[in-house]
XYZ file of C-alpha atoms in Angstrom:
665
model
C 30.167 21.386 17.873
C 32.329 23.046 20.638
C 32.989 19.474 22.073
C 33.579 18.171 18.359
C 36.102 20.510 17.668
C 38.009 19.748 20.988
C 38.167 16.192 20.359
C 40.733 16.749 17.425
C 42.939 18.711 19.996
C 43.294 15.656 22.183
C 43.550 12.941 19.162
C 47.199 11.982 19.514
C 46.762 9.572 16.509
C 45.439 12.007 14.240
C 47.130 15.328 13.679
C 44.533 17.216 11.873
C 42.935 20.591 12.303
C 39.078 21.228 11.411
C 38.379 23.616 8.653
C 34.997 25.408 8.555
C 32.707 25.585 5.490
C 31.941 29.183 5.086
C 28.589 30.022 3.093
C 27.213 33.603 2.455
C 23.590 34.170 3.136
C 21.314 37.187 2.650
C 21.917 37.887 6.473
C 25.618 37.315 6.378
C 28.534 34.930 6.271
C 28.174 31.653 8.622
C 30.812 28.995 9.470
C 29.640 25.262 9.759
C 31.619 22.360 11.425
C 31.621 18.671 10.409
C 32.261 16.150 7.993
C 30.224 13.876 5.817
C 29.493 11.883 9.124
C 28.140 14.836 10.953
C 26.239 15.919 7.879
C 24.138 12.695 8.100
C 22.839 13.524 11.341
C 20.032 15.214 9.838
C 18.894 11.895 8.622
C 19.443 10.114 11.954
C 22.167 8.144 10.946
C 25.742 8.010 12.848
C 24.217 10.441 15.243
C 23.672 10.137 19.095
C 20.293 8.971 19.677
C 19.353 12.395 21.295
C 20.655 14.326 18.577
C 19.129 12.375 15.741
C 15.944 12.595 17.350
C 16.160 16.240 17.557
C 17.134 16.754 13.932
C 14.347 14.541 12.753
C 11.893 16.609 15.009
C 13.160 19.761 13.423
C 12.645 18.430 9.866
C 9.027 17.334 10.757
C 8.286 20.886 12.258
C 9.793 22.589 9.128
C 7.625 20.540 6.726
C 4.749 21.257 8.711
C 5.228 25.023 8.698
C 5.683 24.741 4.933
C 2.205 23.158 4.671
C 0.787 26.028 7.087
C 2.161 28.623 4.327
C 5.206 29.945 6.059
C 7.806 31.650 3.667
C 10.379 29.264 2.882
C 13.336 31.869 2.945
C 12.041 32.930 6.624
C 12.125 29.309 7.536
C 15.559 28.430 6.131
C 16.797 31.484 8.132
C 15.030 30.279 11.448
C 16.631 26.802 11.068
C 20.055 27.883 9.903
C 21.047 31.327 11.471
C 23.200 30.948 14.450
C 23.826 27.029 13.885
C 27.328 25.994 13.417
C 26.707 22.197 12.741
C 26.754 21.289 9.095
C 23.944 18.927 9.757
C 21.531 21.903 9.494
C 22.322 22.176 5.807
C 20.834 18.836 4.917
C 17.233 20.201 5.899
C 17.233 22.304 2.618
C 16.799 20.935 -0.952
C 19.837 21.478 -3.239
C 19.721 22.614 -6.869
C 21.835 19.356 -7.780
C 19.147 17.124 -6.133
C 16.343 18.807 -8.168
C 18.460 18.460 -11.349
C 18.972 14.805 -10.583
C 15.276 14.431 -10.161
C 14.479 16.195 -13.510
C 17.261 14.115 -15.217
C 15.621 10.989 -13.894
C 12.311 12.023 -14.969
C 13.479 12.696 -18.447
C 15.299 9.315 -18.799
C 12.079 7.773 -17.597
C 10.000 9.531 -20.132
C 12.438 8.261 -22.937
C 12.563 4.938 -21.841
C 8.742 4.611 -21.702
C 8.666 6.067 -25.173
C 10.995 3.387 -26.381
C 9.245 0.559 -24.631
C 5.901 1.850 -26.201
C 7.318 1.578 -29.598
C 8.934 -1.793 -29.137
C 5.580 -3.386 -27.805
C 3.865 -1.844 -30.690
C 6.208 -3.325 -33.250
C 6.483 -6.770 -31.615
C 2.761 -7.047 -30.991
C 1.452 -5.850 -34.278
C -0.900 -3.329 -32.462
C -0.864 0.094 -30.950
C -0.026 -0.607 -27.117
C -2.255 0.568 -24.660
C 0.327 2.441 -22.569
C -0.421 5.688 -24.124
C -2.306 6.814 -27.465
C -0.591 7.085 -30.943
C -1.115 10.895 -30.878
C 0.507 11.605 -27.596
C 3.424 9.334 -28.631
C 4.019 11.090 -32.084
C 3.743 14.712 -30.216
C 6.526 13.611 -27.650
C 8.774 12.191 -30.603
C 8.342 15.254 -32.530
C 9.312 17.522 -29.757
C 12.432 15.637 -29.065
C 13.657 15.625 -32.598
C 14.756 19.140 -32.505
C 18.389 20.289 -32.930
C 19.692 17.058 -34.437
C 19.291 15.429 -30.971
C 18.431 11.980 -32.586
C 21.562 11.800 -34.609
C 23.687 12.933 -31.741
C 23.762 9.504 -30.175
C 21.923 6.840 -31.804
C 22.683 4.505 -29.038
C 20.612 6.553 -26.304
C 17.091 5.808 -25.410
C 15.890 9.157 -26.282
C 17.034 8.470 -30.109
C 15.832 4.802 -29.896
C 12.387 6.165 -28.512
C 12.038 8.767 -31.304
C 12.947 6.367 -34.054
C 10.714 3.646 -32.586
C 7.875 6.154 -32.990
C 8.683 6.952 -36.299
C 8.893 3.274 -37.340
C 5.421 2.834 -35.719
C 4.024 5.505 -37.818
C 5.140 3.753 -41.060
C 4.068 0.331 -39.717
C 0.482 1.399 -38.728
C -0.416 3.485 -41.771
C -4.177 3.500 -40.829
C -3.470 5.751 -37.565
C -0.649 8.054 -39.123
C -1.309 10.804 -41.403
C 0.617 11.532 -44.569
C 2.473 14.510 -42.910
C 3.477 12.127 -40.096
C 4.835 9.664 -42.269
C 6.914 12.179 -44.195
C 8.481 13.193 -40.928
C 8.971 9.442 -40.057
C 10.805 8.975 -43.364
C 13.033 12.033 -43.037
C 13.996 11.087 -39.320
C 14.777 7.322 -40.380
C 16.803 8.391 -43.296
C 18.955 10.554 -41.050
C 19.404 7.866 -38.765
C 20.356 5.207 -41.631
C 23.062 7.948 -42.867
C 24.400 8.865 -39.478
C 27.787 7.139 -38.663
C 28.219 5.030 -35.718
C 30.209 6.908 -32.803
C 32.892 4.665 -31.775
C 35.334 4.920 -28.827
C 37.858 2.764 -27.155
C 34.972 1.077 -25.256
C 32.778 0.235 -28.337
C 32.069 -3.429 -29.366
C 30.608 -4.736 -32.504
C 28.546 -7.267 -30.589
C 27.212 -4.954 -27.966
C 23.583 -5.707 -27.392
C 21.692 -2.572 -27.427
C 18.110 -3.040 -28.028
C 17.050 0.615 -28.136
C 19.492 1.388 -30.861
C 17.703 4.091 -33.338
C 19.136 1.714 -36.196
C 17.193 -1.222 -35.327
C 13.849 0.884 -35.342
C 15.115 2.744 -38.652
C 15.419 -0.936 -40.134
C 12.075 -1.932 -38.974
C 10.431 1.272 -40.048
C 11.967 1.354 -43.577
C 11.011 -2.233 -44.401
C 7.503 -1.681 -43.414
C 7.545 1.290 -45.845
C 9.112 -0.686 -48.525
C 6.386 -3.465 -47.954
C 3.615 -0.667 -48.522
C 4.996 0.089 -52.023
C 5.037 3.997 -50.999
C 8.540 4.420 -49.687
C 11.078 7.060 -50.797
C 13.269 6.149 -53.736
C 16.286 6.290 -51.203
C 14.640 3.697 -48.795
C 16.446 0.534 -50.278
C 19.786 1.870 -50.186
C 19.346 3.174 -46.729
C 18.081 -0.236 -45.563
C 21.136 -1.682 -47.380
C 23.389 0.706 -45.528
C 21.930 -0.590 -42.335
C 22.655 -4.088 -43.409
C 26.346 -3.040 -43.649
C 26.119 -1.250 -40.003
C 29.135 -2.124 -37.906
C 26.909 -3.097 -34.944
C 25.998 -6.629 -35.306
C 22.716 -6.169 -33.680
C 21.626 -3.309 -36.194
C 22.879 -5.268 -39.019
C 20.976 -8.402 -38.235
C 17.771 -6.713 -37.698
C 18.340 -5.014 -41.190
C 19.190 -8.050 -42.970
C 16.071 -9.952 -41.336
C 13.851 -7.263 -42.483
C 15.018 -7.222 -45.901
C 14.988 -11.081 -46.232
C 11.492 -10.847 -44.952
C 10.619 -8.870 -48.278
C 11.721 -11.799 -50.379
C 8.284 -12.140 -51.835
C 7.754 -8.432 -52.983
C 11.408 -7.437 -53.391
C 13.257 -10.562 -54.173
C 16.355 -8.818 -55.835
C 16.638 -6.598 -53.059
C 16.481 -9.304 -50.343
C 18.980 -11.323 -52.350
C 21.184 -8.473 -52.451
C 20.953 -8.048 -48.576
C 22.094 -11.670 -47.949
C 24.961 -11.171 -50.338
C 25.995 -8.031 -48.435
C 25.550 -9.556 -44.923
C 27.809 -12.454 -45.885
C 30.258 -10.187 -47.753
C 31.002 -8.012 -44.628
C 31.682 -11.041 -42.529
C 35.064 -11.310 -44.691
C 37.550 -9.026 -43.126
C 41.235 -8.078 -44.097
C 43.880 -9.796 -42.047
C 44.703 -8.083 -38.722
C 47.625 -5.654 -38.269
C 49.860 -4.569 -35.526
C 47.919 -1.220 -35.361
C 44.219 -1.548 -34.431
C 43.521 1.799 -36.070
C 44.847 0.628 -39.383
C 42.799 -2.724 -39.061
C 39.525 -0.899 -38.193
C 39.991 1.562 -41.442
C 40.516 -1.477 -43.480
C 37.374 -3.020 -42.166
C 35.318 0.107 -42.593
C 36.653 0.357 -46.340
C 35.642 -3.237 -46.823
C 32.064 -2.544 -45.505
C 31.908 0.401 -47.694
C 32.927 -1.588 -50.827
C 30.374 -4.336 -50.201
C 27.686 -1.719 -49.823
C 28.539 -0.296 -53.124
C 28.399 -3.421 -54.775
C 25.080 -4.337 -53.284
C 23.311 -1.088 -54.180
C 24.723 -1.656 -57.816
C 23.395 -5.190 -57.786
C 19.813 -3.770 -57.003
C 20.021 -1.199 -59.597
C 21.176 -3.531 -62.330
C 18.294 -5.779 -61.344
C 19.700 -8.857 -63.458
C 21.088 -12.265 -62.387
C 21.306 -13.932 -58.797
C 24.968 -13.653 -57.846
C 26.432 -16.160 -55.509
C 27.365 -15.048 -52.231
C 30.837 -14.493 -51.614
C 32.678 -17.145 -49.733
C 35.751 -16.832 -47.239
C 39.399 -17.675 -48.516
C 40.599 -21.171 -48.154
C 40.773 -22.038 -44.648
C 44.464 -23.189 -44.850
C 47.546 -21.894 -46.230
C 50.867 -23.883 -47.113
C 53.819 -22.350 -45.880
C 56.883 -23.510 -47.724
C 60.005 -24.145 -45.568
C 58.073 -23.882 -42.151
C 57.935 -26.641 -39.568
C 54.853 -27.341 -37.380
C 55.212 -27.166 -33.607
C 54.181 -29.633 -31.228
C 50.831 -28.180 -31.430
C 50.831 -27.804 -35.293
C 51.430 -24.186 -35.131
C 53.878 -22.984 -37.927
C 57.192 -21.394 -36.754
C 58.958 -18.693 -38.796
C 62.024 -20.171 -40.755
C 63.871 -17.098 -39.779
C 64.086 -18.038 -36.196
C 64.600 -21.817 -36.545
C 66.991 -22.183 -39.496
C 68.320 -25.544 -38.196
C 64.785 -27.102 -37.676
C 63.175 -26.229 -40.965
C 61.696 -29.208 -42.609
C 61.662 -29.671 -46.501
C 57.880 -29.881 -46.969
C 56.709 -26.903 -44.940
C 53.755 -26.728 -42.866
C 50.236 -25.700 -42.992
C 48.673 -22.878 -40.880
C 45.157 -21.070 -40.979
C 44.707 -18.437 -43.631
C 45.393 -14.807 -42.464
C 42.232 -13.458 -43.441
C 39.458 -13.066 -40.830
C 36.018 -14.472 -41.168
C 33.233 -13.205 -38.747
C 31.844 -16.956 -38.443
C 29.581 -16.075 -35.430
C 27.673 -13.181 -37.517
C 27.723 -15.614 -40.657
C 25.808 -18.166 -38.538
C 23.378 -15.877 -37.416
C 22.690 -14.520 -40.986
C 22.150 -17.763 -42.557
C 19.407 -18.697 -39.815
C 17.343 -15.920 -41.367
C 17.482 -17.208 -45.113
C 13.824 -17.945 -46.157
C 14.817 -21.280 -47.663
C 11.259 -22.273 -48.900
C 10.762 -18.938 -50.799
C 13.969 -18.909 -52.420
C 14.066 -22.572 -53.566
C 10.745 -21.893 -55.308
C 12.274 -19.068 -57.351
C 14.227 -19.994 -60.459
C 17.738 -18.458 -60.405
C 17.798 -17.769 -56.830
C 17.426 -21.573 -56.216
C 20.546 -22.291 -58.121
C 22.280 -19.511 -56.332
C 21.725 -20.735 -53.043
C 22.426 -24.380 -53.642
C 25.803 -23.284 -55.231
C 26.589 -21.328 -52.252
C 25.690 -24.302 -49.719
C 27.664 -26.713 -51.733
C 30.788 -24.451 -51.816
C 30.336 -23.720 -48.208
C 29.761 -27.478 -47.366
C 33.093 -27.992 -48.903
C 34.996 -25.083 -47.241
C 33.553 -26.103 -43.596
C 34.724 -29.732 -44.321
C 38.330 -28.684 -45.253
C 38.342 -26.399 -42.450
C 37.390 -28.896 -39.521
C 38.829 -31.997 -41.508
C 41.368 -30.832 -44.025
C 42.670 -33.229 -46.639
C 46.077 -32.659 -45.462
C 45.470 -33.841 -42.042
C 43.825 -37.415 -42.192
C 44.147 -38.111 -38.425
C 43.150 -34.718 -37.132
C 45.995 -34.118 -35.011
C 47.225 -30.648 -36.106
C 43.720 -29.260 -37.147
C 41.422 -30.379 -34.346
C 41.828 -26.912 -32.583
C 40.328 -25.093 -35.440
C 37.011 -26.981 -35.314
C 36.180 -25.309 -31.841
C 36.435 -21.766 -33.513
C 33.744 -22.563 -35.724
C 31.396 -23.966 -33.126
C 28.331 -21.437 -34.043
C 29.034 -21.831 -37.808
C 28.789 -25.513 -37.815
C 25.537 -25.827 -35.621
C 23.947 -22.872 -37.824
C 25.096 -24.142 -41.205
C 24.024 -27.829 -40.396
C 20.470 -26.570 -39.651
C 20.532 -24.684 -42.965
C 21.380 -27.837 -44.860
C 18.564 -29.534 -42.997
C 15.984 -26.959 -44.058
C 17.224 -27.266 -47.691
C 17.184 -31.231 -47.470
C 13.400 -31.112 -46.853
C 12.803 -29.296 -49.956
C 14.909 -31.788 -52.162
C 14.374 -35.156 -53.677
C 15.994 -38.051 -51.649
C 18.937 -38.762 -54.397
C 19.887 -35.365 -54.311
C 20.034 -34.862 -50.658
C 22.141 -37.977 -50.215
C 24.429 -37.178 -53.080
C 24.945 -33.256 -52.387
C 24.626 -33.097 -48.460
C 24.802 -36.418 -46.730
C 27.716 -38.175 -48.906
C 30.307 -35.419 -48.219
C 29.782 -35.512 -44.481
C 29.546 -39.449 -43.862
C 32.775 -40.139 -45.397
C 34.703 -38.069 -42.639
C 36.413 -39.305 -39.640
C 34.119 -39.364 -36.590
C 34.407 -36.285 -34.640
C 33.863 -33.707 -37.636
C 31.480 -35.994 -39.225
C 28.954 -36.121 -36.172
C 29.919 -32.328 -35.282
C 27.661 -31.714 -38.756
C 25.389 -34.874 -38.887
C 24.061 -34.546 -35.392
C 22.643 -31.125 -35.659
C 21.545 -31.477 -39.301
C 19.703 -34.807 -38.339
C 18.084 -33.218 -35.304
C 16.666 -30.242 -37.011
C 15.933 -32.073 -40.183
C 13.415 -34.383 -38.088
C 12.217 -31.584 -36.160
C 11.331 -29.233 -39.352
C 10.343 -32.142 -41.739
C 8.973 -34.985 -39.618
C 7.561 -33.757 -36.268
C 6.228 -30.224 -37.191
C 4.847 -30.511 -40.832
C 1.426 -32.290 -41.742
C 3.178 -34.279 -44.221
C 6.341 -35.957 -43.958
C 9.290 -34.783 -46.351
C 9.779 -37.415 -49.123
C 13.637 -37.386 -48.157
C 12.802 -38.108 -44.436
C 13.403 -42.155 -44.771
C 16.788 -41.569 -46.657
C 17.969 -39.159 -44.100
C 17.290 -41.476 -41.095
C 18.783 -44.495 -43.122
C 22.226 -42.823 -44.124
C 22.659 -41.127 -40.790
C 21.844 -44.361 -38.827
C 24.140 -46.493 -41.053
C 26.973 -43.843 -40.369
C 26.378 -43.886 -36.638
C 26.350 -47.864 -36.340
C 29.729 -47.698 -38.253
C 31.229 -45.898 -35.470
C 33.877 -47.624 -33.712
C 32.422 -47.136 -30.384
C 29.683 -49.658 -31.228
C 32.103 -52.380 -31.531
C 31.116 -54.582 -28.539
C 34.969 -56.014 -28.309
C 36.374 -52.353 -28.416
C 37.740 -49.845 -25.783
C 35.116 -48.428 -23.751
C 32.454 -50.122 -26.174
C 29.123 -48.411 -25.920
C 30.118 -45.277 -24.194
C 28.915 -42.161 -26.047
C 31.319 -39.142 -25.354
C 30.737 -35.478 -26.077
C 27.734 -33.882 -27.415
C 27.343 -34.645 -30.815
C 26.947 -38.467 -30.400
C 24.291 -38.395 -27.691
C 22.310 -35.760 -29.487
C 22.272 -37.942 -32.671
C 21.006 -40.914 -30.757
C 18.330 -38.816 -29.134
C 17.233 -37.613 -32.472
C 17.166 -41.092 -34.066
C 15.020 -42.370 -31.449
C 12.714 -39.446 -31.533
C 13.181 -38.323 -27.916
C 15.241 -35.190 -28.588
C 11.980 -32.934 -28.760
C 9.139 -34.023 -26.273
C 6.205 -31.931 -24.795
C 5.949 -29.687 -28.000
C 2.096 -29.139 -28.215
C 2.743 -27.404 -31.647
C 4.179 -30.219 -33.435
C 1.933 -32.506 -35.823
C 3.143 -35.876 -34.530
C 5.314 -37.497 -31.725
C 6.570 -34.442 -29.956
C 2.921 -33.390 -29.307
C 2.211 -36.878 -27.462
C 0.323 -38.199 -30.602
C 2.133 -41.406 -31.735
C -0.352 -42.780 -34.138
C 2.045 -42.291 -36.908
C 4.757 -44.465 -35.345
C 4.976 -47.025 -38.248
C 6.776 -44.108 -40.136
C 9.878 -44.552 -37.599
C 9.530 -48.186 -36.528
C 12.158 -49.577 -39.091
C 14.647 -47.177 -38.147
C 14.238 -47.696 -34.448
C 14.138 -51.334 -34.866
C 17.461 -51.366 -36.727
C 18.984 -49.305 -34.253
C 17.977 -51.119 -31.258
C 18.770 -54.401 -32.337
C 22.343 -53.285 -33.558
C 23.105 -50.936 -30.509
C 20.573 -51.422 -27.955
C 23.265 -53.316 -25.695
C 24.665 -49.769 -25.188
C 23.405 -48.306 -21.905
C 22.806 -44.938 -23.351
C 20.937 -46.204 -26.486
C 18.862 -48.565 -24.374
C 17.864 -45.721 -22.083
C 16.816 -43.563 -24.992
C 14.768 -46.426 -26.308
C 12.866 -47.231 -23.219
C 12.155 -43.377 -23.032
C 10.710 -43.842 -26.403
C 8.609 -46.579 -25.411
C 7.590 -44.930 -22.353
C 6.022 -42.014 -24.161
C 4.634 -43.955 -27.130
C 3.334 -46.679 -24.766
C -0.260 -46.539 -26.030
C 0.842 -46.965 -29.734
C 4.179 -48.901 -29.589
C 3.632 -52.483 -30.882
C 4.088 -54.705 -27.837
C 5.262 -57.747 -29.811
C 7.965 -55.639 -31.435
C 9.137 -54.166 -28.052
C 9.548 -57.861 -26.793
C 11.431 -58.798 -29.782
C 13.770 -55.948 -29.736
C 14.302 -56.243 -25.836
C 14.918 -59.820 -25.904
C 17.471 -59.645 -28.844
C 19.572 -57.497 -26.543
C 18.859 -59.588 -23.349
C 20.188 -62.879 -24.829
C 23.727 -61.269 -25.621
C 24.695 -62.240 -21.843
C 26.156 -60.345 -19.075
C 29.286 -59.750 -20.465
C 27.899 -57.784 -23.519
C 25.623 -56.051 -20.758
C 28.269 -55.319 -18.423
C 27.509 -51.589 -18.598
C 23.921 -51.986 -17.413
C 25.027 -52.955 -13.688
C 23.891 -50.080 -11.256
C 21.560 -48.555 -13.814
C 17.814 -48.496 -13.599
C 17.468 -50.148 -17.175
C 16.286 -53.575 -15.683
C 13.547 -52.003 -13.411
C 12.395 -49.897 -16.371
C 12.287 -52.570 -18.809
C 10.086 -54.672 -16.135
C 7.946 -51.476 -15.836
C 7.198 -51.598 -19.519
C 6.762 -55.254 -19.452
C 3.850 -54.785 -16.823
C 2.402 -51.912 -18.760
C 2.106 -53.984 -22.131
C 0.949 -56.959 -20.042
C -1.930 -54.818 -18.723
C -2.747 -53.256 -22.019
C -3.141 -56.668 -23.678
C -4.801 -58.694 -21.164
C -5.615 -61.141 -21.770
C -2.252 -61.729 -23.506
C -2.107 -64.306 -26.351
C 0.994 -66.716 -26.124
C 2.935 -65.176 -28.787
C 3.322 -62.069 -26.765
C 3.303 -63.523 -23.200
C 6.062 -66.134 -24.056
C 8.821 -63.441 -25.021
C 7.721 -61.200 -22.103
C 7.854 -63.812 -19.605
C 11.427 -64.922 -21.061
C 12.501 -61.413 -20.671
C 11.345 -61.329 -16.895
C 13.413 -64.717 -16.433
C 16.502 -63.050 -17.803
C 16.097 -60.074 -15.526
C 15.521 -62.314 -12.508
C 18.735 -63.796 -13.179
C 20.315 -60.336 -13.084
C 18.911 -59.672 -9.961
C 15.764 -57.473 -10.499
C 13.170 -58.117 -7.939
C 10.508 -56.293 -9.657
C 10.695 -59.036 -12.471
C 10.623 -61.718 -9.770
C 7.263 -60.211 -8.478
C 5.754 -59.906 -11.938
C 6.334 -63.440 -12.543
C 3.882 -64.492 -10.133
C 1.048 -62.068 -11.251
C -1.922 -63.557 -12.812
C -0.848 -62.308 -16.454
C 2.117 -64.704 -16.274
C 1.150 -67.273 -13.755
C -0.140 -69.842 -16.327
C 2.279 -69.184 -19.144
C 4.854 -72.072 -19.662
C 7.959 -71.424 -21.648
C 8.803 -74.425 -24.113
C-alpha cells in the first residue's frame, strides 16, 4: 500500500490526496488505505495476479481454520491486525450482508405462500408444495400488528389473504375457528383503502394483491351459505375498488354467483358499469381524483341499497351521449371545435360537434361485459328484459359514437372509433352470445339491422367480430347449431357482398384492406378457427356436417371468388374439408370463376392460386376414381383454363390416366 500511496503523489493529471479509513477494534485503532477497486482485491478482481491469488489463499485458510474450531474473533485479529490494505476487510461478513440475506429469506417465504394459495385456488385442490396446516400457521403468524392492512399490494399481504381464501374455499380441511379468522381478515382487507402515490396506476397488474384473494374468499363463503352478513357489501366494495385488477376479479366472482344470489350478481354488474362513468377532467388532477372517488362511493351505496331492497332488475347505467353540439363554434381541419372567444371572425352560424366532456372508461367496461353469464341471465324473467334493454341502448350509443348521424361521410368522427377499439370488439362478442339465445327474427331486427345499414368501416368493425364469435360459439362449439345461425350468415354475407370493393370494375377491386374485412371473410368461409380439438364440428377436423354451410359458401364463392383473398380462403376450406367437400360442387364453383377471363382474374398473377386449384383437382380425381363424366368434364375444363394461364402442374395432370380418355364437347 506504500507504493499505492506514492502513486498519487506523482499523478500530475489528478490532484487528489488519499484519505484513510479508520476503524476501532478491541485491540486499537487501525487505518486502511484504498478505494473500491482495491477493496475487490480480496475477490481476485482488478488485482495483480500474485496479489489476487494471495488474497484468495488467505480466504481459504481462514475458512479452514473456522472449520477446525478456531475462535472467529481471534482469526479476524490475525488477518486484520497490522494490515493497512482495505482488501482485508472483505474477508469478514458484514451485518448488512446478513440483513440482506434475512430480507431475501423472508421475501422468498412470503412469495412461496402467495404461490401456494394461487395454485390451490386455480387448480381446485390443496397444492403439494406444503400442507394446509403449515400454511395456515405461517399466515396467522404473519397477521400480527396490522401488517396485512399496511400494504395490500405486498406479497406478504397477498400470501396471508390467499391462505384465508383457501380456508374459506376448502371447508373440508379448515376448522370453524380458522374460517372465523379468515372472514375477519378478508373483511379487514376489503375495508382498507387503497394506498395511492404519484406512481400509482389504476391499470397496474398486481396478481398478489390482497384484494384479489379477498374477493375469491368472500365469494366462496357466500356460495356456501355460511358467510357473515357483511360479506355481500364487502364484496361489492371490492367490485368498486380503484384498482382495475381487483375490481374485475370481484365482479367476476359476484357474477359467478348468479345461480344462487342473482340480485347480488346483477347489482355487481350495474355497479361495475356505473363506476366506468367518470366526471370530466379538471385542470387539477387532485380534484378529478376526488370526484372519481366520490363517484365510486355513490355507486357503491346505490348497489348496496339495491341488494337490500331486493326488488326489480334495474337497467345498468349508460354513458352520456357521445357527442355534444357547441353553438357558435367552428370545426377545424381535423374536426376539433375551436373556441369562439379566440376566433370571432371565423365562427360559423351552425356551430360544431365535439366529444362529450364526460369520461367513460371503455377499456374497463369491455372487460366487464365479457364476464356476463348471458345464458343464465336470459333464462331469468326480469333480468332478461333488463339485459336486452341495456344491449339495445348500448348498441345505439356505440353506433352513434363511431358513425354519428350528423357526420354521414365520417370525415370528422373517424378518429373517435379508434378510442373504442376494445369496447367495439367486446360488445360485438356480447351481441354474438346473446344472438345465439334469441329467435332469428329478433336477431335480425334488434341486432343485425342497425349494424348493416351503416357505412362500410363502422359496419364491419362491429359485424366482423360479431359474426366470427357467433359462428364459433353457436356453430362450431355446441352439439346443436343455434336456430339463428342461417339468418346471421345470410344477412352478414349479403352486407359483405354489397361492399363496393366487390364491384369488379371498381378501384382496386377485390383488395381487402384493414383487419375487419379479412376477418369477416375467414369467418364466413369457416377457416378463422382451425385445429381446435374441443369443438363439435369443422374446427376439430370433422366436416361431416358441411351441408350446413354449403349454401353460404356457394353463394359467397360464386359472387366474389374472383378476389384473390376470397379464393385463397375458399381453397383453404377445401383443403381442410377435402374428405367431405362435394367434388361436383367444387368443380362448378371454381369453373364459374375461371370463365370470367384473365381481366377479371388479373390479381391472381404471381400467386399460388392456380397451383392450389390444380392440387385440389388431382385430390378430388384420386378420391373419385374412376370418375364419372359429369365430374371429369368440369375438372378437365378447369385444367385447360389453368394451362392457358401458364400452370405447368395442370398440363401434367391432363396427361394422367384419370383425364387421358376424357373428351370435352
